[in-house]
C-alpha positions as YAML, in Angstrom:
chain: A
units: angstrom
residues:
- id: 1
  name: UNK
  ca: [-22.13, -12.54, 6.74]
- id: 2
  name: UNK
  ca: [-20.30, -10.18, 4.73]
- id: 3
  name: UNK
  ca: [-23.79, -8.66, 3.48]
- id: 4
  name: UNK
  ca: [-25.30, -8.30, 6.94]
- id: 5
  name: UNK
  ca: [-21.84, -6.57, 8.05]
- id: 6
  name: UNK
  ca: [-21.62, -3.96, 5.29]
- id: 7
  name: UNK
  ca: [-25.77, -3.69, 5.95]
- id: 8
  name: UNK
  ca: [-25.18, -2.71, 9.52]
- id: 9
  name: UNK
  ca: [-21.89, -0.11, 8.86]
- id: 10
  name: UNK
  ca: [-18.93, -2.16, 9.15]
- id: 11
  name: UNK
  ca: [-16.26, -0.13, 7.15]
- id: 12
  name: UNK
  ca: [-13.33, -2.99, 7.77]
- id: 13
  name: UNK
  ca: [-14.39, -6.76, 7.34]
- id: 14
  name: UNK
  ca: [-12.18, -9.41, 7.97]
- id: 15
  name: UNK
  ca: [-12.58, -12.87, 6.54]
- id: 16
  name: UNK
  ca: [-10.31, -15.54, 7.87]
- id: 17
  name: UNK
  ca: [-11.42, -18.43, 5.56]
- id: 18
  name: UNK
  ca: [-12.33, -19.20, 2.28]
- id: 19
  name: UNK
  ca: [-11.23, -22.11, 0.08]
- id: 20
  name: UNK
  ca: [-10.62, -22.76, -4.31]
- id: 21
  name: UNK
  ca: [-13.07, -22.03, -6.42]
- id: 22
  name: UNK
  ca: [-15.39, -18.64, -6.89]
- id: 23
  name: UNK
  ca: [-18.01, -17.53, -8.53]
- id: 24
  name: UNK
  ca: [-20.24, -14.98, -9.20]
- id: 25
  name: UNK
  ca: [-22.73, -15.06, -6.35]
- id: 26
  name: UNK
  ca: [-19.29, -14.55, -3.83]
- id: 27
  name: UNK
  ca: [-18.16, -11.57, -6.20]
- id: 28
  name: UNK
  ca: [-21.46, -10.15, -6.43]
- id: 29
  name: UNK
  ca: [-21.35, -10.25, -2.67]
- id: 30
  name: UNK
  ca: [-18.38, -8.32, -2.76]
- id: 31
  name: UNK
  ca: [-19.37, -5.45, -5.13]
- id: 32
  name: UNK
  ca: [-22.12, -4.35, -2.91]
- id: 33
  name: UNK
  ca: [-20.21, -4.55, -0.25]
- id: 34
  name: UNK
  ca: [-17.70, -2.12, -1.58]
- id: 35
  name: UNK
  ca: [-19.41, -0.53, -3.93]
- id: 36
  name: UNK
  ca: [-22.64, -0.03, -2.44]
- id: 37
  name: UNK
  ca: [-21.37, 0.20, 1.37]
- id: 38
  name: UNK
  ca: [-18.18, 1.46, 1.09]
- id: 39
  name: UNK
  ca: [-16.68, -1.50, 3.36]
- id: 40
  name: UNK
  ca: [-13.34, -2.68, 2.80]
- id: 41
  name: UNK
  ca: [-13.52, -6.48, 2.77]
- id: 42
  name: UNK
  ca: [-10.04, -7.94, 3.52]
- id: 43
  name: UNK
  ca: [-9.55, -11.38, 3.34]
- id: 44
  name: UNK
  ca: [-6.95, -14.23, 3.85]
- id: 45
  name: UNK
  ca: [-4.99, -15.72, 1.01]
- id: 46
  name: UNK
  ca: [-4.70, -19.32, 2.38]
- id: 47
  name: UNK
  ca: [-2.29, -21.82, 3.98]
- id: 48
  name: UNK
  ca: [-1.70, -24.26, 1.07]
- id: 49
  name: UNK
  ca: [1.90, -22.99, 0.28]
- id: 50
  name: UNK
  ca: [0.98, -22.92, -3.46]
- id: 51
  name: UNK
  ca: [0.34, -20.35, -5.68]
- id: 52
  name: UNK
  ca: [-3.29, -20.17, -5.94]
- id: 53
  name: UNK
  ca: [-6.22, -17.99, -6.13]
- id: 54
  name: UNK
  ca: [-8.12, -18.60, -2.63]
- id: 55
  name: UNK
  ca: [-11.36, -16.99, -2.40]
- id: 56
  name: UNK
  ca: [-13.10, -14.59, -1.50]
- id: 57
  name: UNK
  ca: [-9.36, -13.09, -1.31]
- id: 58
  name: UNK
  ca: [-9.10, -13.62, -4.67]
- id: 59
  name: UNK
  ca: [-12.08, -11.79, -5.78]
- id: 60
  name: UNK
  ca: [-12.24, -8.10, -6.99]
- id: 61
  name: UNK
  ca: [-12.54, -5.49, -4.35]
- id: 62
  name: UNK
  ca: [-11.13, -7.39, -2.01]
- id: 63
  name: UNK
  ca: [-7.33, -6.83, 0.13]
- id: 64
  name: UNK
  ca: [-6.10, -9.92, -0.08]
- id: 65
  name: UNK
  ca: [-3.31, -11.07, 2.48]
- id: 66
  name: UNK
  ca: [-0.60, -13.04, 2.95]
- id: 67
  name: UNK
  ca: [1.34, -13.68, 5.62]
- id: 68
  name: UNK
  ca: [5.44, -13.03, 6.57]
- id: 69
  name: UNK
  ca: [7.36, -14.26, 9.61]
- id: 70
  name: UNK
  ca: [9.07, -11.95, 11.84]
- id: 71
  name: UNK
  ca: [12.35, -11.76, 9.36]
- id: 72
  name: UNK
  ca: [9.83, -10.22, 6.49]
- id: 73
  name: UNK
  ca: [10.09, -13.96, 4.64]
- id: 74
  name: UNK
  ca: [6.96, -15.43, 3.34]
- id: 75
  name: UNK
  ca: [5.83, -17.86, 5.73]
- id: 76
  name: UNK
  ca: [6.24, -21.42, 4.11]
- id: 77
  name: UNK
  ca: [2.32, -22.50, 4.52]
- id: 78
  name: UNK
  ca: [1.16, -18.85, 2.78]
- id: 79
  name: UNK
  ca: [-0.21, -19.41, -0.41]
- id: 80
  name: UNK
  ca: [0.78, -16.69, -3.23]
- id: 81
  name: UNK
  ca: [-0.14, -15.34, -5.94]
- id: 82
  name: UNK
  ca: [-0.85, -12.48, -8.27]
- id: 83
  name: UNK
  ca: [-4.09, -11.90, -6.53]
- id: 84
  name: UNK
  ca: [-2.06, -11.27, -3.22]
- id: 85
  name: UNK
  ca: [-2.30, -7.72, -2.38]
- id: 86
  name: UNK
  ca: [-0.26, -7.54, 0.40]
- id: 87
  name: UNK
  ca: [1.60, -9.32, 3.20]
- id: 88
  name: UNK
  ca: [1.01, -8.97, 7.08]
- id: 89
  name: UNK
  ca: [2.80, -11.19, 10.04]
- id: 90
  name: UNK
  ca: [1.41, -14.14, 10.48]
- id: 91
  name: UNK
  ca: [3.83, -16.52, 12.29]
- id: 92
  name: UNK
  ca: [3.58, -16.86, 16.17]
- id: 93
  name: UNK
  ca: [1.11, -14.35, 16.82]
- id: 94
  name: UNK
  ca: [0.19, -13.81, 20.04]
- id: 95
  name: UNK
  ca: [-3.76, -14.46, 19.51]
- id: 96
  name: UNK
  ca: [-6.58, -14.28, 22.59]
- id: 97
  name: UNK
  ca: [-7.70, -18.02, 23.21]
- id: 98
  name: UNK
  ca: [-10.08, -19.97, 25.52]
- id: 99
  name: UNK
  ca: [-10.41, -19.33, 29.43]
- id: 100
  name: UNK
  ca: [-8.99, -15.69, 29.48]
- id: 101
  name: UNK
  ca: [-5.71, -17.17, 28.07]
- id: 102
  name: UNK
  ca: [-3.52, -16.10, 25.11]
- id: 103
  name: UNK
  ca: [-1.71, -18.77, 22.46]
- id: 104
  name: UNK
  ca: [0.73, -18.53, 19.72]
- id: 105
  name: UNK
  ca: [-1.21, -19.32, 16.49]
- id: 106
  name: UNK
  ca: [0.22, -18.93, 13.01]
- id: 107
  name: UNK
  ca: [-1.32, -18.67, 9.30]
- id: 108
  name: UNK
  ca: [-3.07, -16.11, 6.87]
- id: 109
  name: UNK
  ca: [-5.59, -15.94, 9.25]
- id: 110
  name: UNK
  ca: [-3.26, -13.96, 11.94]
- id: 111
  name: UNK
  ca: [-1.71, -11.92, 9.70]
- id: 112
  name: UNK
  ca: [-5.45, -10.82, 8.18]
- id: 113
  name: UNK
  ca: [-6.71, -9.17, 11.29]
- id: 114
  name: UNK
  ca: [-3.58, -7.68, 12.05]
- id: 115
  name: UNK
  ca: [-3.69, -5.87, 8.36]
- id: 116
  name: UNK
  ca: [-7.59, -5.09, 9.50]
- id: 117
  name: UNK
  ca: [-6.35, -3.89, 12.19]
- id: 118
  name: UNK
  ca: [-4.02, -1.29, 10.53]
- id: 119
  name: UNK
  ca: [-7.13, -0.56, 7.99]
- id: 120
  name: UNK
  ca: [-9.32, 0.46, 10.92]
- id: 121
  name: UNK
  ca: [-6.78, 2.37, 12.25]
- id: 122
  name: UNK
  ca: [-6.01, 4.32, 8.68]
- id: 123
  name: UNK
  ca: [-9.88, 4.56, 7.95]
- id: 124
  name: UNK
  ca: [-10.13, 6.38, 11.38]
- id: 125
  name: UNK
  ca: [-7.48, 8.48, 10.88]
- id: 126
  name: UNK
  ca: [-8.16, 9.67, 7.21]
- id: 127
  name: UNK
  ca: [-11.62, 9.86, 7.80]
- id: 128
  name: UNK
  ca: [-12.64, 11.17, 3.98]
- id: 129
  name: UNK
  ca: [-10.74, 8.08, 2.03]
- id: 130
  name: UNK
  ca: [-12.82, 5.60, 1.12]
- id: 131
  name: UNK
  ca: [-12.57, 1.81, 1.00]
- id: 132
  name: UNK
  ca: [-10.50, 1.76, -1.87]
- id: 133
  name: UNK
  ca: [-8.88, 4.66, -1.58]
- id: 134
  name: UNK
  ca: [-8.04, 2.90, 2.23]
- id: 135
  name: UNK
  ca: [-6.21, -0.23, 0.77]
- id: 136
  name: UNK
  ca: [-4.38, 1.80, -1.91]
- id: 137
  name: UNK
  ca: [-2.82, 3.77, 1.01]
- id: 138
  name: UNK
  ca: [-2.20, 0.65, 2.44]
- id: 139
  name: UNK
  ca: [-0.71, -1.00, -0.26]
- id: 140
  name: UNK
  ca: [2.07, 2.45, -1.17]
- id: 141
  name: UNK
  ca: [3.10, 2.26, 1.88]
- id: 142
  name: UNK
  ca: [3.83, -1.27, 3.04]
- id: 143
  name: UNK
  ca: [7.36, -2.49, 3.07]
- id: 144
  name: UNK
  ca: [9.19, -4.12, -0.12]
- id: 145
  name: UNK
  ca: [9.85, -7.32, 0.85]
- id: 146
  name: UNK
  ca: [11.14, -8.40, -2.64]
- id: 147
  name: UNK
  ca: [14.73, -8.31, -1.85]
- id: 148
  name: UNK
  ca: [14.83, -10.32, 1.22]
- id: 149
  name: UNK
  ca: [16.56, -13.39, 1.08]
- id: 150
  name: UNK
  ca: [13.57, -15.69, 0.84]
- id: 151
  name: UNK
  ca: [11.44, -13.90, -1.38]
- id: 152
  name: UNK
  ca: [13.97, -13.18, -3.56]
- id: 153
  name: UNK
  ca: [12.99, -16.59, -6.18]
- id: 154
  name: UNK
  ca: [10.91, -16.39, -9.44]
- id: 155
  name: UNK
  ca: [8.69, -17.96, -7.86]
- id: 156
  name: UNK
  ca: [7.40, -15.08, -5.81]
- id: 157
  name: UNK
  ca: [7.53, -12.30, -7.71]
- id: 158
  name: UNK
  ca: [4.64, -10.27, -8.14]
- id: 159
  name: UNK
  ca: [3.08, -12.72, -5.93]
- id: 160
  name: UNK
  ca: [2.84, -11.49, -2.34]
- id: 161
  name: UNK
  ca: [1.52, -8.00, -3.20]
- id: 162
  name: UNK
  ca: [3.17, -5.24, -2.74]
- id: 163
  name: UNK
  ca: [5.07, -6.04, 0.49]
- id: 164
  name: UNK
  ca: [4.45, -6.18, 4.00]
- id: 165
  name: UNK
  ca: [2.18, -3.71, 5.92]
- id: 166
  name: UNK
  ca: [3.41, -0.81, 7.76]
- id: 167
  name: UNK
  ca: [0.77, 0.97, 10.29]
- id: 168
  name: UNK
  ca: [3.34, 3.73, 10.58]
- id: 169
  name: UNK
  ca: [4.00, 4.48, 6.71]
- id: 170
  name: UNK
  ca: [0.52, 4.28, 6.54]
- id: 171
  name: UNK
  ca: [-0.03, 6.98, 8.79]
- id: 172
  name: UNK
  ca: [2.15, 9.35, 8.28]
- id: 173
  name: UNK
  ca: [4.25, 9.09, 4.47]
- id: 174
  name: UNK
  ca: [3.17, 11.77, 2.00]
- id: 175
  name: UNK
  ca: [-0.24, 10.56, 0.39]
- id: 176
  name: UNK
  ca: [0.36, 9.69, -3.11]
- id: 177
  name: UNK
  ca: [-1.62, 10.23, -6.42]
- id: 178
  name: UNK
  ca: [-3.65, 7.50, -6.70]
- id: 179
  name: UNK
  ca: [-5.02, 8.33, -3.07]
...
């Protein structure tokens, strides 16, 4: 899916699923996709609560997300890790659902299309970056989450990326060097 997606232009692709365990088929996957068609593959860090590489959000080349509840705390089912690249909301979401209806869902895989979203929305806007360059601007400017109470533990440091996302930062702080 991933292949076919990059193969017919996607420049954002979000994966809300995955499981333990990679290898190097998945990775390879991803390298063309980024390398080769310049899509940025962004993908859910799981719902296990444990600190864990999930794949394919744990591969290279990939944004990998975890997910905060409205008070910026890491929600207690996200997994974390240091292959967490950042953090997006992902508790009560409003979410489309059967019969033209709408439902709260919550997990890593609301708060990964809502950091797609914000990636399609930068992309479009800066036009020239890249993929990478794409989730690097994404990743300066997202919120530091580190000092909430909640995130504060050993446990999490380093572990849920550099913060939570900010569409607005995103948009319209300073670009930095690595851009």
């Amino acid at each position: 899916g991933i292949t076919y997606a990059a193969d017919h232009n996607c420049k954002v692709i979000s994966c809300s699923w995955g499981g333990v365990g990679g290898g190097s088929s998945g990775q390879g996957i991803l390298d063309y996709a980024t390398n080769n068609q310049d899509a940025l593959v962004i993908c859910a860090a799981g719902n296990d609560g444990l600190d864990e590489a999930f794949y394919p959000a744990a591969y290279d080349h990939v944004l990998s997300v975890a997910a905060t509840d409205n008070n910026d705390v890491h929600a207690s089912f996200t997994n974390y890790n240091y292959t967490v690249d950042i953090c997006g909301p992902g508790v009560n979401v409003n979410a489309t659902w059967t019969n033209n209806s709408y439902v709260q869902n919550s997990g890593t895989s609301m708060a990964t299309p809502v950091t797609a979203g914000c990636a399609a929305i930068v992309r479009s806007y800066y036009p020239s970056y890249n993929a990478y360059q794409v989730a690097a601007r994404l990743k300066q400017t997202a919120d530091n989450i580190y000092t909430v109470a909640g995130n504060t533990s050993a446990t999490y440091t380093d572990k849920l990326g550099s913060g939570r996302v900010n569409l607005y930062r995103a948009l319209t702080d300073p670009s930095a060097p690595s851009i």
